[in-house]
PDB file of C-alpha atoms in Angstrom:
ATOM      1  CA  UNK A   1     170.606 165.695  -8.873  1.00 85.00           C
ATOM      2  CA  UNK A   2     172.454 162.530  -7.902  1.00 88.00           C
ATOM      3  CA  UNK A   3     176.248 162.541  -8.060  1.00 91.00           C
ATOM      4  CA  UNK A   4     177.692 159.115  -8.863  1.00 94.00           C
ATOM      5  CA  UNK A   5     181.461 158.991  -8.986  1.00 94.00           C
ATOM      6  CA  UNK A   6     184.544 156.895  -8.415  1.00 95.00           C
ATOM      7  CA  UNK A   7     187.697 158.406  -6.966  1.00 96.00           C
ATOM      8  CA  UNK A   8     191.297 157.220  -7.147  1.00 97.00           C
ATOM      9  CA  UNK A   9     194.605 158.372  -5.668  1.00 98.00           C
ATOM     10  CA  UNK A  10     197.290 158.804  -8.321  1.00 98.00           C
ATOM     11  CA  UNK A  11     200.986 158.279  -7.651  1.00 97.00           C
ATOM     12  CA  UNK A  12     201.809 161.630  -9.265  1.00 96.00           C
ATOM     13  CA  UNK A  13     200.609 164.179 -11.822  1.00 96.00           C
ATOM     14  CA  UNK A  14     202.352 162.522 -14.785  1.00 96.00           C
ATOM     15  CA  UNK A  15     198.955 161.438 -16.102  1.00 96.00           C
ATOM     16  CA  UNK A  16     198.488 165.035 -17.361  1.00 97.00           C
ATOM     17  CA  UNK A  17     201.364 164.481 -19.801  1.00 96.00           C
ATOM     18  CA  UNK A  18     199.735 161.188 -20.835  1.00 95.00           C
ATOM     19  CA  UNK A  19     196.473 162.992 -21.626  1.00 96.00           C
ATOM     20  CA  UNK A  20     198.298 165.587 -23.728  1.00 95.00           C
ATOM     21  CA  UNK A  21     200.298 162.889 -25.556  1.00 95.00           C
ATOM     22  CA  UNK A  22     197.014 161.245 -26.541  1.00 96.00           C
ATOM     23  CA  UNK A  23     195.464 164.552 -27.693  1.00 95.00           C
ATOM     24  CA  UNK A  24     192.782 164.334 -25.017  1.00 96.00           C
ATOM     25  CA  UNK A  25     191.661 167.907 -24.536  1.00 96.00           C
ATOM     26  CA  UNK A  26     191.654 169.209 -20.984  1.00 97.00           C
ATOM     27  CA  UNK A  27     190.250 172.329 -19.422  1.00 97.00           C
ATOM     28  CA  UNK A  28     192.418 173.633 -16.582  1.00 97.00           C
ATOM     29  CA  UNK A  29     190.948 175.549 -13.637  1.00 97.00           C
ATOM     30  CA  UNK A  30     192.441 176.940 -10.457  1.00 98.00           C
ATOM     31  CA  UNK A  31     190.032 176.025  -7.669  1.00 98.00           C
ATOM     32  CA  UNK A  32     189.513 177.209  -4.091  1.00 97.00           C
ATOM     33  CA  UNK A  33     186.882 175.408  -2.027  1.00 97.00           C
ATOM     34  CA  UNK A  34     185.593 176.407   1.390  1.00 97.00           C
ATOM     35  CA  UNK A  35     183.132 174.599   3.600  1.00 97.00           C
ATOM     36  CA  UNK A  36     180.587 176.341   5.813  1.00 97.00           C
ATOM     37  CA  UNK A  37     178.917 173.119   7.002  1.00 96.00           C
ATOM     38  CA  UNK A  38     180.369 169.643   7.430  1.00 95.00           C
ATOM     39  CA  UNK A  39     178.518 166.766   9.066  1.00 94.00           C
ATOM     40  CA  UNK A  40     178.779 163.031   8.433  1.00 91.00           C
ATOM     41  CA  UNK A  41     175.758 163.191   6.089  1.00 92.00           C
ATOM     42  CA  UNK A  42     175.856 166.743   4.701  1.00 94.00           C
ATOM     43  CA  UNK A  43     178.195 169.421   3.425  1.00 96.00           C
ATOM     44  CA  UNK A  44     177.799 172.939   2.106  1.00 97.00           C
ATOM     45  CA  UNK A  45     180.651 174.145  -0.048  1.00 97.00           C
ATOM     46  CA  UNK A  46     181.511 177.392  -1.811  1.00 98.00           C
ATOM     47  CA  UNK A  47     183.865 177.151  -4.763  1.00 98.00           C
ATOM     48  CA  UNK A  48     185.728 179.629  -6.902  1.00 98.00           C
ATOM     49  CA  UNK A  49     187.003 178.040 -10.100  1.00 97.00           C
ATOM     50  CA  UNK A  50     188.854 180.409 -12.403  1.00 93.00           C
ATOM     51  CA  UNK A  51     186.494 183.297 -11.644  1.00 95.00           C
ATOM     52  CA  UNK A  52     183.215 181.337 -11.475  1.00 97.00           C
ATOM     53  CA  UNK A  53     181.584 181.085  -8.045  1.00 98.00           C
ATOM     54  CA  UNK A  54     179.243 178.272  -6.967  1.00 98.00           C
ATOM     55  CA  UNK A  55     177.567 176.995  -3.835  1.00 98.00           C
ATOM     56  CA  UNK A  56     176.947 173.267  -3.505  1.00 97.00           C
ATOM     57  CA  UNK A  57     175.028 171.203  -0.996  1.00 97.00           C
ATOM     58  CA  UNK A  58     175.746 167.471  -0.882  1.00 95.00           C
ATOM     59  CA  UNK A  59     174.085 164.847   1.261  1.00 94.00           C
ATOM     60  CA  UNK A  60     174.547 161.132   1.730  1.00 89.00           C
ATOM     61  CA  UNK A  61     177.550 158.818   1.765  1.00 83.00           C
ATOM     62  CA  UNK A  62     179.171 156.361  -0.588  1.00 78.00           C
ATOM     63  CA  UNK A  63     179.050 156.004  -4.356  1.00 81.00           C
ATOM     64  CA  UNK A  64     175.847 157.980  -5.053  1.00 85.00           C
ATOM     65  CA  UNK A  65     175.026 161.220  -3.202  1.00 90.00           C
ATOM     66  CA  UNK A  66     172.462 163.992  -3.596  1.00 93.00           C
ATOM     67  CA  UNK A  67     174.052 167.162  -5.019  1.00 95.00           C
ATOM     68  CA  UNK A  68     172.530 170.588  -5.622  1.00 96.00           C
ATOM     69  CA  UNK A  69     174.725 173.299  -7.130  1.00 97.00           C
ATOM     70  CA  UNK A  70     174.015 176.877  -8.164  1.00 97.00           C
ATOM     71  CA  UNK A  71     176.019 179.929  -9.136  1.00 97.00           C
ATOM     72  CA  UNK A  72     176.764 182.612  -6.600  1.00 97.00           C
ATOM     73  CA  UNK A  73     178.983 185.711  -6.576  1.00 97.00           C
ATOM     74  CA  UNK A  74     182.337 186.862  -5.235  1.00 97.00           C
ATOM     75  CA  UNK A  75     180.687 188.787  -2.383  1.00 97.00           C
ATOM     76  CA  UNK A  76     178.927 185.641  -1.103  1.00 97.00           C
ATOM     77  CA  UNK A  77     182.138 183.646  -1.497  1.00 97.00           C
ATOM     78  CA  UNK A  78     184.110 186.185   0.576  1.00 96.00           C
ATOM     79  CA  UNK A  79     181.393 186.214   3.233  1.00 96.00           C
ATOM     80  CA  UNK A  80     181.441 182.400   3.375  1.00 96.00           C
ATOM     81  CA  UNK A  81     185.237 182.475   3.723  1.00 94.00           C
ATOM     82  CA  UNK A  82     184.779 184.306   7.037  1.00 94.00           C
ATOM     83  CA  UNK A  83     182.468 181.576   8.350  1.00 95.00           C
ATOM     84  CA  UNK A  84     184.414 178.575   7.012  1.00 96.00           C
ATOM     85  CA  UNK A  85     184.479 175.570   9.329  1.00 96.00           C
ATOM     86  CA  UNK A  86     187.684 174.134   7.836  1.00 94.00           C
ATOM     87  CA  UNK A  87     190.793 175.228   5.964  1.00 94.00           C
ATOM     88  CA  UNK A  88     190.289 176.145   2.298  1.00 96.00           C
ATOM     89  CA  UNK A  89     191.277 173.557  -0.279  1.00 97.00           C
ATOM     90  CA  UNK A  90     193.357 174.829  -3.183  1.00 98.00           C
ATOM     91  CA  UNK A  91     193.916 172.700  -6.256  1.00 98.00           C
ATOM     92  CA  UNK A  92     194.463 172.737  -9.984  1.00 98.00           C
ATOM     93  CA  UNK A  93     191.741 170.783 -11.758  1.00 98.00           C
ATOM     94  CA  UNK A  94     192.026 169.279 -15.231  1.00 98.00           C
ATOM     95  CA  UNK A  95     188.630 168.394 -16.746  1.00 98.00           C
ATOM     96  CA  UNK A  96     188.293 165.988 -19.686  1.00 97.00           C
ATOM     97  CA  UNK A  97     186.163 163.192 -21.110  1.00 96.00           C
ATOM     98  CA  UNK A  98     187.022 159.534 -21.644  1.00 94.00           C
ATOM     99  CA  UNK A  99     184.569 157.700 -23.906  1.00 89.00           C
ATOM    100  CA  UNK A 100     181.864 160.193 -22.922  1.00 91.00           C
ATOM    101  CA  UNK A 101     182.578 159.918 -19.178  1.00 94.00           C
ATOM    102  CA  UNK A 102     183.272 163.226 -17.390  1.00 96.00           C
ATOM    103  CA  UNK A 103     186.604 162.982 -15.571  1.00 98.00           C
ATOM    104  CA  UNK A 104     189.001 165.196 -13.697  1.00 98.00           C
ATOM    105  CA  UNK A 105     192.448 165.120 -12.204  1.00 98.00           C
ATOM    106  CA  UNK A 106     192.989 167.320  -9.154  1.00 98.00           C
ATOM    107  CA  UNK A 107     196.482 168.390  -8.111  1.00 98.00           C
ATOM    108  CA  UNK A 108     196.261 169.686  -4.548  1.00 98.00           C
ATOM    109  CA  UNK A 109     198.322 172.560  -3.136  1.00 98.00           C
ATOM    110  CA  UNK A 110     199.259 173.871   0.308  1.00 96.00           C
ATOM    111  CA  UNK A 111     199.051 171.396   3.184  1.00 95.00           C
ATOM    112  CA  UNK A 112     197.694 168.779   0.737  1.00 97.00           C
ATOM    113  CA  UNK A 113     200.659 169.209  -1.646  1.00 97.00           C
ATOM    114  CA  UNK A 114     201.566 165.869  -3.212  1.00 96.00           C
ATOM    115  CA  UNK A 115     197.997 164.558  -3.287  1.00 98.00           C
ATOM    116  CA  UNK A 116     196.729 163.901  -6.827  1.00 98.00           C
ATOM    117  CA  UNK A 117     193.319 162.366  -7.484  1.00 98.00           C
ATOM    118  CA  UNK A 118     191.407 161.090 -10.499  1.00 98.00           C
ATOM    119  CA  UNK A 119     187.601 161.112 -10.500  1.00 97.00           C
ATOM    120  CA  UNK A 120     185.094 159.798 -13.011  1.00 97.00           C
ATOM    121  CA  UNK A 121     181.416 160.831 -12.859  1.00 96.00           C
ATOM    122  CA  UNK A 122     178.596 158.657 -14.132  1.00 95.00           C
ATOM    123  CA  UNK A 123     174.927 158.963 -15.030  1.00 91.00           C
ATOM    124  CA  UNK A 124     174.008 155.604 -13.469  1.00 90.00           C
ATOM    125  CA  UNK A 125     175.352 152.922 -11.183  1.00 87.00           C
ATOM    126  CA  UNK A 126     175.313 150.557 -14.192  1.00 88.00           C
ATOM    127  CA  UNK A 127     177.905 152.784 -15.890  1.00 91.00           C
ATOM    128  CA  UNK A 128     180.046 152.625 -12.745  1.00 90.00           C
ATOM    129  CA  UNK A 129     180.120 148.843 -12.877  1.00 86.00           C
ATOM    130  CA  UNK A 130     181.166 148.910 -16.548  1.00 88.00           C
ATOM    131  CA  UNK A 131     183.954 151.484 -16.121  1.00 91.00           C
ATOM    132  CA  UNK A 132     187.593 150.496 -16.070  1.00 92.00           C
ATOM    133  CA  UNK A 133     190.150 153.295 -16.217  1.00 95.00           C
ATOM    134  CA  UNK A 134     192.181 153.088 -19.428  1.00 95.00           C
ATOM    135  CA  UNK A 135     195.611 151.514 -19.010  1.00 96.00           C
ATOM    136  CA  UNK A 136     197.442 154.845 -19.393  1.00 95.00           C
ATOM    137  CA  UNK A 137     195.566 156.121 -16.304  1.00 96.00           C
ATOM    138  CA  UNK A 138     195.443 152.797 -14.448  1.00 97.00           C
ATOM    139  CA  UNK A 139     199.245 152.692 -14.556  1.00 97.00           C
ATOM    140  CA  UNK A 140     199.279 155.814 -12.331  1.00 97.00           C
ATOM    141  CA  UNK A 141     196.631 154.686  -9.813  1.00 98.00           C
ATOM    142  CA  UNK A 142     197.918 153.969  -6.310  1.00 98.00           C
ATOM    143  CA  UNK A 143     194.506 153.051  -4.846  1.00 97.00           C
ATOM    144  CA  UNK A 144     190.760 153.495  -5.205  1.00 96.00           C
ATOM    145  CA  UNK A 145     189.211 155.627  -2.443  1.00 96.00           C
ATOM    146  CA  UNK A 146     185.597 155.901  -3.621  1.00 92.00           C
ATOM    147  CA  UNK A 147     184.242 154.483  -0.367  1.00 89.00           C
ATOM    148  CA  UNK A 148     186.979 155.923   1.878  1.00 92.00           C
ATOM    149  CA  UNK A 149     185.416 158.887   3.673  1.00 89.00           C
ATOM    150  CA  UNK A 150     188.875 160.233   4.576  1.00 93.00           C
ATOM    151  CA  UNK A 151     189.323 161.281   0.938  1.00 94.00           C
ATOM    152  CA  UNK A 152     186.079 163.202   0.545  1.00 91.00           C
ATOM    153  CA  UNK A 153     187.065 166.835   0.010  1.00 92.00           C
ATOM    154  CA  UNK A 154     185.050 167.904   3.065  1.00 93.00           C
ATOM    155  CA  UNK A 155     187.274 165.666   5.197  1.00 92.00           C
ATOM    156  CA  UNK A 156     190.477 166.749   3.457  1.00 94.00           C
ATOM    157  CA  UNK A 157     189.594 170.330   4.447  1.00 92.00           C
TER     158      UNK A 157
END
């Protein structure tokens, strides 16, 4: 599967209140991510999100990357934790849709406290070109970091 997304840094988490005020339903998950492989072109990540465990392999750089994800179990997650190549990332994720586009806001914890991001995922690069964040989100955007490798989660770890 190809992952096509745009990523933005938000000034703060106030956008969550904006979503609620507009009756945009969100699903909240507590997330822990660990990486067992990080190279410039590839990453292997284990994630626990509110009791659901997954393993994901991503490859490539930029706007569109190859992504393969499957479910795993707590035992595999704990084993991977012992062989992590970076610090775990802990965050609260709010999932929602805007005009059919899958979006999320991540509020990071621990050493990344204060970092808040907004991501929108697309089915095609054409959709990316047509997407403009709605004004109530755009008002909270500090910068777009889609192409900034420093803000890939593997590098934040």
